[in-house]
PDB file of C-alpha atoms and ligand atoms in Angstrom:
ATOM      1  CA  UNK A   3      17.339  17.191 -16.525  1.00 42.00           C
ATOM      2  CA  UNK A   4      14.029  15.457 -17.678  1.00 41.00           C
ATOM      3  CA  UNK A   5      12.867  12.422 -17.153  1.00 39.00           C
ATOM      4  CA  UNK A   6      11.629  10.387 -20.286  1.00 39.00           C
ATOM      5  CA  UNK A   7       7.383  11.565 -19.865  1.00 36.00           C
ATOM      6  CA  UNK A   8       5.184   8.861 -19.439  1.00 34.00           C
ATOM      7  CA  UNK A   9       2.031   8.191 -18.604  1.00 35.00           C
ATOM      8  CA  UNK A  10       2.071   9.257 -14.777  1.00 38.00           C
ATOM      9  CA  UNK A  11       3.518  12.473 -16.096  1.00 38.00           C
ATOM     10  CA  UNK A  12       0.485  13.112 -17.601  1.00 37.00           C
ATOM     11  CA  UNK A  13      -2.108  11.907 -14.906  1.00 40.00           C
ATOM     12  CA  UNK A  14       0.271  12.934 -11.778  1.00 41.00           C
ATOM     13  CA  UNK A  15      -1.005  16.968 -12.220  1.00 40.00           C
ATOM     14  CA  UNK A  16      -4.612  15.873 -12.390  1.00 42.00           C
ATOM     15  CA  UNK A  17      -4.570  14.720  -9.079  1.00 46.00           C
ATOM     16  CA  UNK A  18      -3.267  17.668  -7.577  1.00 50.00           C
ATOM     17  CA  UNK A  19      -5.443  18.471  -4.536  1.00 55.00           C
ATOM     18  CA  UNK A  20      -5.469  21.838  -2.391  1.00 53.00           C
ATOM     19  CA  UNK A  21      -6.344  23.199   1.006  1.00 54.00           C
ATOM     20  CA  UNK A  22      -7.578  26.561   0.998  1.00 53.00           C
ATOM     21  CA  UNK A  23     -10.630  27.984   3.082  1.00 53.00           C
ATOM     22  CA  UNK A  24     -13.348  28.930   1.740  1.00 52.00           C
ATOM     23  CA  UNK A  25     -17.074  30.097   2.693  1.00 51.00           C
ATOM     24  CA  UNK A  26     -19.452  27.799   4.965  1.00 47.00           C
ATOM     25  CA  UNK A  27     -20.802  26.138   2.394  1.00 45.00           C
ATOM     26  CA  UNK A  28     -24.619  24.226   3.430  1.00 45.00           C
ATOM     27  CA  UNK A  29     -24.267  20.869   5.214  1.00 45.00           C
ATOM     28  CA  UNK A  30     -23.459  17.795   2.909  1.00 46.00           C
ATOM     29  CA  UNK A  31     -22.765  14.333   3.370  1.00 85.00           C
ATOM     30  CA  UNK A  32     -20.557  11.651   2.131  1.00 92.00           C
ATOM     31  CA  UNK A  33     -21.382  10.561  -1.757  1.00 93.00           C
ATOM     32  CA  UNK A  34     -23.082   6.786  -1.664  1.00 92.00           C
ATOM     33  CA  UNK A  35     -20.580   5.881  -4.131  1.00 94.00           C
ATOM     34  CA  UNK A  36     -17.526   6.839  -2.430  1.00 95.00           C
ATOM     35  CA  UNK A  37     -18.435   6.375   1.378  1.00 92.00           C
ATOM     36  CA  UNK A  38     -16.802   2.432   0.585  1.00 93.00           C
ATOM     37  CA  UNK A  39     -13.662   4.370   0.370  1.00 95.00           C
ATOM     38  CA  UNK A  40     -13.812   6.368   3.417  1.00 92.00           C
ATOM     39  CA  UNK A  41     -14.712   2.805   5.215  1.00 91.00           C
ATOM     40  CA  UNK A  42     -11.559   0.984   3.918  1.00 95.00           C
ATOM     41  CA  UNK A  43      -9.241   4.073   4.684  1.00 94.00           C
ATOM     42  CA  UNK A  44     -10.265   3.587   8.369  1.00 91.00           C
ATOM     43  CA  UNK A  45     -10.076   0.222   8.366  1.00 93.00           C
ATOM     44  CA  UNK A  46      -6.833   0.125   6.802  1.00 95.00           C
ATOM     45  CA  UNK A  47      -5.567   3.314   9.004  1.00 94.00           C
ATOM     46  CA  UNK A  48      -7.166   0.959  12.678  1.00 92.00           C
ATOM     47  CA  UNK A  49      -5.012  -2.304  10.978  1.00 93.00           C
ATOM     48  CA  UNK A  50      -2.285   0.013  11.387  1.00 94.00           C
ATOM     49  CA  UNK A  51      -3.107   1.515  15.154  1.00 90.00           C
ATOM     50  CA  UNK A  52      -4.180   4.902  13.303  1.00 86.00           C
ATOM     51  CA  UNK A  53      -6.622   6.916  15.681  1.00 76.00           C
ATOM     52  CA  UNK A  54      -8.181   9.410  13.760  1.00 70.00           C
ATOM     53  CA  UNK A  55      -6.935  13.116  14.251  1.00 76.00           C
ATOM     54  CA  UNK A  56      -9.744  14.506  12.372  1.00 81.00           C
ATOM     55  CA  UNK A  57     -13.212  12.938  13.636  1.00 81.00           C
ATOM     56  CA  UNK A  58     -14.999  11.846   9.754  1.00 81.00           C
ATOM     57  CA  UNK A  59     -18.178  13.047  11.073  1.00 83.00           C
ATOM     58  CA  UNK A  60     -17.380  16.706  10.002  1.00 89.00           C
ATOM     59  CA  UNK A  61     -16.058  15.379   6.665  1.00 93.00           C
ATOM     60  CA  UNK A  62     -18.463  15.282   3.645  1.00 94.00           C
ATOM     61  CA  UNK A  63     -17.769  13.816   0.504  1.00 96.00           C
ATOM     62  CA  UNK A  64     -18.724  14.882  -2.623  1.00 95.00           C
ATOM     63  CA  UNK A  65     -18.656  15.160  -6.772  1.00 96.00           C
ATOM     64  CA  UNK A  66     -18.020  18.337  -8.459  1.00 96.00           C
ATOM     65  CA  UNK A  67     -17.220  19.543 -11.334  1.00 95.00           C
ATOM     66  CA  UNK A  68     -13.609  20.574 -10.613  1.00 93.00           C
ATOM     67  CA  UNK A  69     -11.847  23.276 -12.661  1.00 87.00           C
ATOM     68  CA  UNK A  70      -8.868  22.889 -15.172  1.00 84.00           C
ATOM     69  CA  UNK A  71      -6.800  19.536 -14.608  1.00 85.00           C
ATOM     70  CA  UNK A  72      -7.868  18.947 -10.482  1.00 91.00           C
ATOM     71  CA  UNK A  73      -9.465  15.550 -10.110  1.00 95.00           C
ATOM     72  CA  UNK A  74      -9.929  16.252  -6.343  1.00 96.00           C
ATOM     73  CA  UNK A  75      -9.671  18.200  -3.889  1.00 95.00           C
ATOM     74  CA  UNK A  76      -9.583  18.643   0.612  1.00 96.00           C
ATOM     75  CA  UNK A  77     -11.463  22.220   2.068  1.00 95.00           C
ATOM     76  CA  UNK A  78     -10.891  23.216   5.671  1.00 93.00           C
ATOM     77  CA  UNK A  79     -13.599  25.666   6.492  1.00 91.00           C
ATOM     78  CA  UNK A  80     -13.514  28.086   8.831  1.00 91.00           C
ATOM     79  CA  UNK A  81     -16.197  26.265  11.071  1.00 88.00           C
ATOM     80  CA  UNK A  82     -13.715  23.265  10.798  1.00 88.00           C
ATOM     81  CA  UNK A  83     -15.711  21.003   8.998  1.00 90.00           C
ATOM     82  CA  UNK A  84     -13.980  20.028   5.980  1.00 93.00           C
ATOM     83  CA  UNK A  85     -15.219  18.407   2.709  1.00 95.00           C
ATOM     84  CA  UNK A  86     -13.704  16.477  -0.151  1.00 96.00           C
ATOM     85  CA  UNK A  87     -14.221  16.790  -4.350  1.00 96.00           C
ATOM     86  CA  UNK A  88     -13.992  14.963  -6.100  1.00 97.00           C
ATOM     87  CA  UNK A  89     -14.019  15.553 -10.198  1.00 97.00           C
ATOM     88  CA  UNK A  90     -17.008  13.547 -11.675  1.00 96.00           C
ATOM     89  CA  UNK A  91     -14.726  13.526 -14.649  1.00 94.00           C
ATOM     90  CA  UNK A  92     -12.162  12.097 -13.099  1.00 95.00           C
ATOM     91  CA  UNK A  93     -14.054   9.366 -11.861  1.00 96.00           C
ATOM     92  CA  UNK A  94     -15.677   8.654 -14.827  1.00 95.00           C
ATOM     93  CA  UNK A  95     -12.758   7.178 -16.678  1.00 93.00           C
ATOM     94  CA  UNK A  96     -10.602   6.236 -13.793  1.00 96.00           C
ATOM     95  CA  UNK A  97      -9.180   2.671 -12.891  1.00 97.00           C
ATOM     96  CA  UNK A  98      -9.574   0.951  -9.904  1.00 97.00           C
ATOM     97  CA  UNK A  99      -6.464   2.124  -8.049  1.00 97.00           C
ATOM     98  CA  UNK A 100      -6.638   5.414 -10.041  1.00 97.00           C
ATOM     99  CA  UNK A 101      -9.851   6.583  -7.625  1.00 98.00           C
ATOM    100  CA  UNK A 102      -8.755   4.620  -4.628  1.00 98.00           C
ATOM    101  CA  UNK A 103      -5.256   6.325  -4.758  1.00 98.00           C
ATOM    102  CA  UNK A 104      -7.587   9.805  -5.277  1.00 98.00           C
ATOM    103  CA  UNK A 105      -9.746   8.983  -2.279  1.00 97.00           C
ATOM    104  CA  UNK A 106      -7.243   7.945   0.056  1.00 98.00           C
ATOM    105  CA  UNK A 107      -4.605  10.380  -1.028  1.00 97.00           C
ATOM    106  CA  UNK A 108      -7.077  13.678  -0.135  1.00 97.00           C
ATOM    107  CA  UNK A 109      -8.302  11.649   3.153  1.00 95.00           C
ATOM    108  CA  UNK A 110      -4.867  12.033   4.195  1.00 95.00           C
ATOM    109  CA  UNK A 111      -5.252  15.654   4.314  1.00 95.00           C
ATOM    110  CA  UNK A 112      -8.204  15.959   5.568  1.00 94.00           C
ATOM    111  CA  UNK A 113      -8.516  13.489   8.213  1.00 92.00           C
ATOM    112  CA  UNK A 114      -4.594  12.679   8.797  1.00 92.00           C
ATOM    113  CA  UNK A 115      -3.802  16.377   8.540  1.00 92.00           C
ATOM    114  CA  UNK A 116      -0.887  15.429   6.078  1.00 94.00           C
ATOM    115  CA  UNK A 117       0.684  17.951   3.509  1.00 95.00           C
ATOM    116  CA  UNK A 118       2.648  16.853   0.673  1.00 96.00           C
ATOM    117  CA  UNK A 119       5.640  14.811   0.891  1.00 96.00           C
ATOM    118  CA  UNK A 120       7.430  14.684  -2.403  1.00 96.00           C
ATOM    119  CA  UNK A 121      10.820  12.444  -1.168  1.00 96.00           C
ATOM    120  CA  UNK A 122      12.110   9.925  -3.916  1.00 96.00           C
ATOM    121  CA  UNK A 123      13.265   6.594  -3.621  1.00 95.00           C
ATOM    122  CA  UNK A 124      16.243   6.002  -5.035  1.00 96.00           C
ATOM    123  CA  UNK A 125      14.779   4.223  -8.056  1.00 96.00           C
ATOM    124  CA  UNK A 126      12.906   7.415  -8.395  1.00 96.00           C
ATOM    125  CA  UNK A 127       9.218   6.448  -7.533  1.00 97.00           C
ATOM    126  CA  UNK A 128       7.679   8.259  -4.911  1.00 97.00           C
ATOM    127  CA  UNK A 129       8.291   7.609  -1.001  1.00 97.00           C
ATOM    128  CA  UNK A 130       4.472   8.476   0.023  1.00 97.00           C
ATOM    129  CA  UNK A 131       1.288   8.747  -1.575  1.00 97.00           C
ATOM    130  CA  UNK A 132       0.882  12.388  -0.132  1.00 97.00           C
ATOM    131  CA  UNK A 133       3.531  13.347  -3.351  1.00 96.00           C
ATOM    132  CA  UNK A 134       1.722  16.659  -4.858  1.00 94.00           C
ATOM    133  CA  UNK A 135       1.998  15.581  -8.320  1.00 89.00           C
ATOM    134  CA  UNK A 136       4.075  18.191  -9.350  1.00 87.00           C
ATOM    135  CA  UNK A 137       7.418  16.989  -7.402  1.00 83.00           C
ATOM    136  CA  UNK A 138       9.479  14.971  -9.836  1.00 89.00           C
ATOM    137  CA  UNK A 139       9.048  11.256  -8.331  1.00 96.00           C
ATOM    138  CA  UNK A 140       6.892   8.695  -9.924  1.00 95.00           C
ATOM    139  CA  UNK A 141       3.729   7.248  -8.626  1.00 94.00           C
ATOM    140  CA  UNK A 142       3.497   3.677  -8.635  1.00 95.00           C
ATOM    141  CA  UNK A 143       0.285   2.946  -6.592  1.00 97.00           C
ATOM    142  CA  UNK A 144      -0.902  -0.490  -6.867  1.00 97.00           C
ATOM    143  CA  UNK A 145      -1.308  -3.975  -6.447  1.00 97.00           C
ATOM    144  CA  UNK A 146       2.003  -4.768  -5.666  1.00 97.00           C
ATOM    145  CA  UNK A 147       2.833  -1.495  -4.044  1.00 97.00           C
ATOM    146  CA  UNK A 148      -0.618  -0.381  -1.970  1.00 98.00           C
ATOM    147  CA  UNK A 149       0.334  -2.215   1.515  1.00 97.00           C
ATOM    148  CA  UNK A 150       3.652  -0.227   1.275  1.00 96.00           C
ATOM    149  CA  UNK A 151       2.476   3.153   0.857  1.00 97.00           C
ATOM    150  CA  UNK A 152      -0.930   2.443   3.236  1.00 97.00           C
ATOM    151  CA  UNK A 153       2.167   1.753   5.474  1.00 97.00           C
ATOM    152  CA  UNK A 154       3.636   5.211   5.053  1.00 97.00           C
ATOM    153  CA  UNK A 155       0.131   7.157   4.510  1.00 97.00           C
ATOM    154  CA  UNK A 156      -0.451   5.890   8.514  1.00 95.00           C
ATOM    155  CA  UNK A 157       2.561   5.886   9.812  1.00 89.00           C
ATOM    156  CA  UNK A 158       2.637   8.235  12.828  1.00 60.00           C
ATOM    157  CA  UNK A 159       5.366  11.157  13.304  1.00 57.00           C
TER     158      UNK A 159
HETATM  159 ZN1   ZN B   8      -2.652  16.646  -2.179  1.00 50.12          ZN
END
């Protein structure tokens, strides 16, 4: 059975992200434009007693130009840095909680170590903001929703 598409449907595959190794690639840092986001993620993660698992000093952040429908994306290398893209398409178009939702959700893998969590409420919108996209629950990040899944995005287990 289908659900009736709508627009999440559409956006939920674009933000898709991936871990896969890959090559060293040459030392970067964190985009000017989204190091903000990286600030409020720890901020909002030490509200919430979060200690970081992954230091952010061997994270870089980045644009790219990011293949098919991926608006972002979280490399572990094999040196351990890691590094976050982020699709300069995306971004260009995106609303507000469209690229903080983006930011925060890729953060989670790479400095909260989080995979993807696909669980359902039972009104069928998505228990965590680490969904892949491609489960069936719906993404309702926002306003009146962001303190609950910043809740669940630092909750420890
Ligand atoms: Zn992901």
């Amino acid at each position: 059975m289908r659900t009736k598409p709508n627009i999440w449907f559409f956006l939920l595959p674009l933000l898709l992200g991936s871990c896969q190794k890959e090559d060293i690639p040459a030392p970067g840092q964190v985009d000017a434009e989204l190091a903000s986001y990286l600030e409020d993620f720890i901020i909002e993660g030490e509200a919430r007693g979060y200690q970081p698992v992954i230091d952010p000093g061997i994270l870089d952040i980045r644009f790219d130009t990011l293949t098919g429908a991926v608006t972002g994306q979280c490399l572990t290398y094999s040196d351990g840095r890691r590094e976050i893209k982020v699709s300069t398409s995306f971004w260009a178009n995106a609303a507000a909680f469209d690229k903080e939702f983006l930011l925060f959700h890729e953060l989670g893998h790479c400095l909260l170590d989080r995979e993807h969590l696909d669980t359902q409420r039972a009104d069928g919108t998505c228990l965590s903001m680490m969904h892949s996209g491609q489960g069936r629950c719906r993404n309702t990040y926002g306003a009146s929703t962001r303190t609950r899944y910043l809740d669940e995005l630092f909750q420890a287990d």
